[in-house]
Amino acid sequence: MAEDRDAWDELLAAGFLHALREAHREATLAVFGGLSRAAGFTERTYGVGAFDALASQIDRVFEAGPRVVRDDLNGSPGWRYGPYRVLLKRHEFGNVRGIRWDRDSPTKQAVARQSYVEDPQLALPLGIEAHDTPGVVTLVLAHSATEAPLEMELFLGRPRWNADGGTAWHWVRPVDDTIGLDPRRKLVERTMPLWDDREEDVPMRLRGETKTA
């Protein structure tokens, strides 16, 4: 099975993707509801606020259930389920496939240079030390939103080093309503039959913190 199918199916079945989608919605609404352009907030303010708010919301949605650990990479917020770590990246709305990883932070550059079996040329040394964890595949959760009209974009994928001007991803998929029903909610219904969509917390516990480099 291809890596994208392996990763996607495992994270989908665990409800990990649903938790990320939930966190993104909550964070976006909180940012747009709390900041006002009339008060002087700029696009940069929204961008920084959205990144920080999303990191906080992801911590929250993973607090009540098992098997998710906080796993930062070189100071960049990260969360890991099994062999998959997810880092955040805010992108220009509508341009997720136009990200230039070679112009991003050293950490994102290193992540984009992870070896990939179907593109071994990317294992060439480029003078950037990865500081990554053996056996862990680091993915990127790319997020963006617009205020008026309110639209959200959330993608999960494996970034590709694209100093050659080529594609930005080995694979990337939208994390939206097409991912279907949340499997975490089925688990809750067996023990909490009165649970409904107004319930905020769905079990997925955030365990102890792990930091790499």
Short mmCIF file of C-alpha atoms in Angstrom, two decimals:
data_model
loop_
_atom_site.label_atom_id
_atom_site.label_comp_id
_atom_site.label_asym_id
_atom_site.label_seq_id
_atom_site.Cartn_x
_atom_site.Cartn_y
_atom_site.Cartn_z
CA MET A 1 0.00 0.00 0.00
CA ALA A 2 1.31 3.50 -0.81
CA GLU A 3 2.43 5.73 2.05
CA ASP A 4 -0.38 8.22 1.55
CA ARG A 5 -2.98 5.47 1.92
CA ASP A 6 -1.22 4.01 4.96
CA ALA A 7 -0.99 7.32 6.76
CA TRP A 8 -4.40 8.56 5.77
CA ASP A 9 -6.26 5.38 6.67
CA GLU A 10 -4.57 5.04 10.07
CA LEU A 11 -5.15 8.66 11.06
CA LEU A 12 -8.69 8.62 9.72
CA ALA A 13 -9.69 5.45 11.56
CA ALA A 14 -8.39 6.85 14.86
CA GLY A 15 -10.33 10.09 14.55
CA PHE A 16 -7.06 12.01 14.46
CA LEU A 17 -8.06 13.84 11.25
CA HIS A 18 -11.48 14.65 12.65
CA ALA A 19 -9.88 16.15 15.73
CA LEU A 20 -7.66 18.35 13.54
CA ARG A 21 -10.65 19.49 11.51
CA GLU A 22 -12.57 20.28 14.69
CA ALA A 23 -9.64 22.25 16.09
CA HIS A 24 -9.25 24.25 12.89
CA ARG A 25 -12.89 25.26 12.85
CA GLU A 26 -12.84 26.29 16.50
CA ALA A 27 -9.60 28.25 16.08
CA THR A 28 -10.76 30.05 12.95
CA LEU A 29 -14.04 31.12 14.50
CA ALA A 30 -12.24 32.28 17.62
CA VAL A 31 -9.76 34.39 15.64
CA PHE A 32 -12.28 35.99 13.32
CA GLY A 33 -14.68 36.53 16.20
CA GLY A 34 -12.07 38.12 18.43
CA LEU A 35 -10.12 40.35 16.05
CA SER A 36 -11.45 43.35 14.19
CA ARG A 37 -9.94 45.05 11.15
CA ALA A 38 -11.74 48.19 12.27
CA ALA A 39 -9.60 48.10 15.41
CA GLY A 40 -6.44 47.95 13.31
CA PHE A 41 -5.71 44.25 13.06
CA THR A 42 -4.01 43.31 9.81
CA GLU A 43 -3.67 40.17 7.72
CA ARG A 44 -0.41 39.44 9.52
CA THR A 45 -2.22 39.68 12.86
CA TYR A 46 -4.79 37.18 11.67
CA GLY A 47 -2.06 34.88 10.41
CA VAL A 48 -0.11 34.80 13.65
CA GLY A 49 -3.30 34.58 15.69
CA ALA A 50 -4.65 31.72 13.59
CA PHE A 51 -1.43 29.71 14.00
CA ASP A 52 -1.32 30.17 17.77
CA ALA A 53 -5.05 29.57 18.22
CA LEU A 54 -4.92 26.40 16.13
CA ALA A 55 -2.02 25.02 18.19
CA SER A 56 -3.98 25.67 21.39
CA GLN A 57 -7.14 24.09 19.99
CA ILE A 58 -5.27 20.97 18.86
CA ASP A 59 -3.88 20.58 22.39
CA ARG A 60 -7.44 20.86 23.69
CA VAL A 61 -9.05 18.32 21.37
CA PHE A 62 -6.35 15.77 22.20
CA GLU A 63 -6.60 16.20 25.97
CA ALA A 64 -9.38 13.70 26.65
CA GLY A 65 -8.33 10.58 24.72
CA PRO A 66 -5.44 8.10 24.27
CA ARG A 67 -2.41 7.70 22.04
CA VAL A 68 -1.59 11.26 20.94
CA VAL A 69 1.60 12.90 22.21
CA ARG A 70 2.87 16.44 21.87
CA ASP A 71 6.01 16.06 19.75
CA ASP A 72 7.54 19.41 18.78
CA LEU A 73 10.34 19.54 16.21
CA ASN A 74 13.04 22.18 16.64
CA GLY A 75 10.55 24.33 18.56
CA SER A 76 7.81 23.96 15.93
CA PRO A 77 4.53 22.69 17.48
CA GLY A 78 3.88 19.06 16.62
CA TRP A 79 1.58 16.18 17.56
CA ARG A 80 2.25 12.50 16.99
CA TYR A 81 0.00 9.50 16.58
CA GLY A 82 1.93 6.28 16.07
CA PRO A 83 4.70 6.87 13.50
CA TYR A 84 3.14 10.10 12.17
CA ARG A 85 4.03 13.55 13.45
CA VAL A 86 2.06 16.60 12.24
CA LEU A 87 3.47 20.14 12.11
CA LEU A 88 1.51 23.30 11.29
CA LYS A 89 1.93 25.52 8.26
CA ARG A 90 -0.25 28.53 7.44
CA HIS A 91 -0.51 29.08 3.69
CA GLU A 92 -1.98 31.69 1.39
CA PHE A 93 -5.65 30.84 0.88
CA GLY A 94 -6.15 28.96 -2.39
CA ASN A 95 -2.44 28.38 -2.90
CA VAL A 96 -1.58 25.30 -0.86
CA ARG A 97 0.08 23.72 -3.89
CA GLY A 98 2.17 26.82 -4.46
CA ILE A 99 4.10 26.64 -1.16
CA ARG A 100 7.86 27.01 -1.63
CA TRP A 101 9.48 24.93 1.07
CA ASP A 102 12.95 26.10 0.06
CA ARG A 103 11.90 29.60 1.23
CA ASP A 104 10.39 28.42 4.51
CA SER A 105 11.96 27.93 7.95
CA PRO A 106 14.95 25.57 8.35
CA THR A 107 12.68 23.09 10.13
CA LYS A 108 10.15 23.00 7.27
CA GLN A 109 13.00 22.75 4.78
CA ALA A 110 14.32 19.73 6.67
CA VAL A 111 10.88 18.14 6.75
CA ALA A 112 10.49 18.66 3.01
CA ARG A 113 13.81 16.87 2.54
CA GLN A 114 12.76 13.68 4.32
CA SER A 115 13.63 10.68 2.20
CA TYR A 116 10.74 9.40 0.13
CA VAL A 117 10.93 6.03 -1.53
CA GLU A 118 9.34 7.21 -4.77
CA ASP A 119 11.62 10.26 -5.05
CA PRO A 120 15.08 9.22 -3.76
CA GLN A 121 16.82 12.20 -5.32
CA LEU A 122 15.55 14.29 -2.41
CA ALA A 123 17.89 12.45 -0.05
CA LEU A 124 20.77 14.46 -1.49
CA PRO A 125 22.56 16.47 1.25
CA LEU A 126 21.71 20.17 1.18
CA GLY A 127 23.49 21.28 4.34
CA ILE A 128 20.38 21.35 6.54
CA GLU A 129 20.39 19.20 9.66
CA ALA A 130 17.03 17.55 10.14
CA HIS A 131 17.14 16.76 13.90
CA ASP A 132 14.30 14.37 13.24
CA THR A 133 13.24 11.22 15.12
CA PRO A 134 14.12 7.83 13.60
CA GLY A 135 11.05 5.95 12.48
CA VAL A 136 8.83 9.02 12.47
CA VAL A 137 7.31 10.43 9.30
CA THR A 138 6.66 14.14 9.69
CA LEU A 139 3.64 15.45 7.81
CA VAL A 140 2.40 19.02 7.50
CA LEU A 141 -1.07 20.32 8.32
CA ALA A 142 -1.54 23.31 6.03
CA HIS A 143 -4.27 25.69 7.18
CA SER A 144 -5.84 28.90 5.91
CA ALA A 145 -9.12 30.82 6.04
CA THR A 146 -10.82 33.92 4.72
CA GLU A 147 -13.08 36.14 6.76
CA ALA A 148 -15.67 37.47 4.28
CA PRO A 149 -17.02 35.18 3.09
CA LEU A 150 -15.91 32.76 5.77
CA GLU A 151 -14.06 29.92 4.06
CA MET A 152 -11.57 27.46 5.49
CA GLU A 153 -8.87 25.30 3.97
CA LEU A 154 -7.15 22.43 5.76
CA PHE A 155 -4.81 19.95 4.09
CA LEU A 156 -2.59 17.14 5.31
CA GLY A 157 0.33 15.94 3.25
CA ARG A 158 3.97 15.03 2.86
CA PRO A 159 5.90 18.12 1.70
CA ARG A 160 8.35 17.81 -1.16
CA TRP A 161 11.55 19.83 -1.41
CA ASN A 162 10.79 22.03 -4.39
CA ALA A 163 13.81 24.23 -4.95
CA ASP A 164 13.46 22.97 -8.50
CA GLY A 165 10.18 24.88 -8.80
CA GLY A 166 8.25 21.61 -9.01
CA THR A 167 5.34 20.29 -6.99
CA ALA A 168 5.21 21.16 -3.28
CA TRP A 169 3.87 17.79 -2.14
CA HIS A 170 4.56 14.11 -2.56
CA TRP A 171 0.93 13.78 -1.62
CA VAL A 172 -1.66 16.10 -0.08
CA ARG A 173 -5.36 15.68 0.76
CA PRO A 174 -8.07 18.00 2.07
CA VAL A 175 -9.21 17.50 5.67
CA ASP A 176 -12.79 18.63 5.24
CA ASP A 177 -16.30 17.21 5.37
CA THR A 178 -15.39 14.55 2.80
CA ILE A 179 -13.58 12.56 5.51
CA GLY A 180 -16.96 11.38 6.81
CA LEU A 181 -18.27 10.55 10.26
CA ASP A 182 -16.05 10.93 13.29
CA PRO A 183 -15.17 7.46 14.67
CA ARG A 184 -14.52 8.97 18.11
CA ARG A 185 -18.17 9.85 18.42
CA LYS A 186 -19.21 6.22 17.88
CA LEU A 187 -17.03 5.22 20.81
CA VAL A 188 -18.60 7.86 23.02
CA GLU A 189 -22.12 6.85 22.10
CA ARG A 190 -21.63 3.39 23.63
CA THR A 191 -20.99 4.88 27.06
CA MET A 192 -22.76 8.24 26.73
CA PRO A 193 -26.02 7.56 24.83
CA LEU A 194 -27.22 11.13 25.35
CA TRP A 195 -24.18 12.65 23.60
CA ASP A 196 -25.00 14.85 20.62
CA ASP A 197 -23.36 17.48 18.41
CA ARG A 198 -23.45 20.03 21.20
CA GLU A 199 -20.88 18.05 23.13
CA GLU A 200 -17.48 19.72 22.86
CA ASP A 201 -15.00 17.13 24.05
CA VAL A 202 -14.46 13.87 22.18
CA PRO A 203 -11.95 11.49 23.79
CA MET A 204 -8.42 11.55 22.37
CA ARG A 205 -5.89 12.02 25.11
CA LEU A 206 -2.78 14.18 24.80
CA ARG A 207 -0.07 12.28 26.67
CA GLY A 208 3.24 13.57 27.97
CA GLU A 209 5.26 16.05 26.00
CA THR A 210 8.10 14.92 23.72
CA LYS A 211 10.47 17.36 22.12
CA THR A 212 13.02 16.64 19.43
CA ALA A 213 16.17 18.76 19.27
#
